[in-house]
């Protein structure tokens, strides 16, 4: 038996613990060692890394990827992609999604983990097709399911989703438990059910330690036949991050399960990152709160981030006395919306609407624009039927939700070339243009700064020559 590891320190672990503020220069020196560690893959790009590079770290995300590629020639590099939303929350047109995937592969990505917040698989189809079109024989398209708990999210429903991902042509399937609320026995039921249905297709479990469940859940997952688990080098593990790579490695050794990991290398990786972590604790970037365990999400059945957001909103409005009422309102709002997975941005939409309903004292007297757009179908299809009265109120009598795929086919012009024109001379490569499409303001600032820096260097050189 064999269970392999995806190391997340370069992406999710530092995104979860320190808001993705880890610059490339902090870890360049350890990449050759990581390359020898025998991971199934290293998650190093996508998610919030791209935005953080441009917004906070003054790094070109594409250049970062190329450098990681160069320093880890033997390891599969993995990214997280939000389907038709790429790295944000906006629905991009097909030409942009296709180009983004093409450039990601060209710059070094081997595994694209592709998901949609609502598990509306129409939103991951274009990215899948582009992966197949531009990928080589080692490129992996991983179909990813946003895991959530609700009366409609049964094992049977997840099994059906997996069958659909398999028939769409994905190479592997990943269960993504972003809130860390999957319990050991839920994992067992799910993994056994899915394995029975999809046969040999590799199955991956991504979870977080947030609620303290993750090690138990991974243990059950391993006993139930999981193929790959996501872990983080131990000093960047636990809290809101993933379980520790080395701990799982030693446990698996006793199971007699092969991992392919190089014991010395994974320990060297941890030794390397310890002072890096300390630096960010010392300067306040890494908040010790994110390193603890908080089981509240299990009590209230909502993700930790959603709870803290609600508490912040209610505190702002001096209405913490309404906390219990707002909490009780969440399941009702969620049911009205057809049980969306509680992930960004849906978790905020559901939470804010619940707070509004309670504060106004009348349900749906005020409806946020985001919730209206959700009912209009702009985020995709809800997992279960929505409240019809509410739908009628928002869409008007006889109104129908839009099909974003139809909208896509009706449009004229190419978004990529429009952006190219807008950016003008600042955009020197397709990668520059793509950065601009994803994060217009941050990319423009970054590219302008790049230009200014070059001019400054140029003038220094001139002085020196004089
Ligand atoms: Co995650």
Coordinates of N, CA, C and O and ligand atoms in Angstrom, one line a residue, residues 8 11-13 15-16 43 80 113 176-179 206-208 230 240-242, ligand 1:
X8 N 2.5 21.6 1.4 CA 1.7 22.8 1.1 C 2.4 24.1 1.6 O 1.8 25.2 1.5
X11 N 2.3 27.3 -0.4 CA 1.0 27.9 -0.8 C 0.1 27.9 0.4 O 0.0 28.8 1.2
X12 N -0.7 26.8 0.6 CA -1.8 26.9 1.6 C -1.3 27.1 3.0 O -2.0 27.8 3.7
X13 N -0.2 26.4 3.4 CA 0.2 26.6 4.8 C 0.5 28.0 5.1 O 0.1 28.5 6.2
X15 N -0.5 30.6 3.4 CA -1.7 31.4 3.1 C -2.6 31.3 4.4 O -3.1 32.3 4.8
X16 N -2.7 30.1 5.0 CA -3.5 29.9 6.2 C -3.0 30.6 7.4 O -3.7 31.2 8.2
X43 N 2.6 22.0 -3.6 CA 1.7 23.1 -4.0 C 2.4 24.4 -3.7 O 2.8 24.7 -2.6
X80 N -3.6 25.8 -7.3 CA -5.0 25.8 -7.1 C -5.7 26.8 -8.0 O -5.3 28.0 -8.0
X113 N -5.2 21.9 -9.8 CA -6.3 21.4 -9.0 C -7.4 22.5 -9.2 O -7.2 23.6 -8.9
X176 N -11.9 18.7 -1.0 CA -11.3 19.9 -0.4 C -12.1 20.3 0.8 O -13.2 20.9 0.6
X177 N -11.6 20.1 2.0 CA -12.3 20.4 3.2 C -11.7 21.7 3.8 O -10.9 21.6 4.7
X178 N -12.1 22.8 3.3 CA -11.4 24.0 3.6 C -11.7 24.5 5.0 O -10.8 25.2 5.6
X179 N -12.8 24.1 5.6 CA -13.1 24.5 7.0 C -12.6 23.5 8.0 O -12.6 23.8 9.2
X206 N -7.7 17.0 1.0 CA -7.2 18.2 1.5 C -8.0 18.7 2.7 O -9.2 18.9 2.5
X207 N -7.4 18.8 3.8 CA -8.1 19.3 5.0 C -7.3 20.3 5.8 O -6.1 20.6 5.4
X208 N -7.9 20.9 6.8 CA -7.2 21.9 7.6 C -7.3 21.4 9.1 O -8.3 20.9 9.5
X230 N -2.7 16.0 1.8 CA -2.0 17.3 1.8 C -1.5 17.5 3.2 O -2.2 17.5 4.2
X240 N -4.7 26.8 11.6 CA -5.5 26.8 10.4 C -4.9 26.2 9.2 O -5.4 26.1 8.1
X241 N -3.7 25.6 9.4 CA -2.9 25.0 8.3 C -3.2 23.5 8.2 O -4.2 23.0 8.8
X242 N -2.4 22.8 7.4 CA -2.6 21.3 7.3 C -1.8 20.6 8.4 O -1.0 21.1 9.1
Ligands
LIG1 CO1 -6.9 24.8 1.9

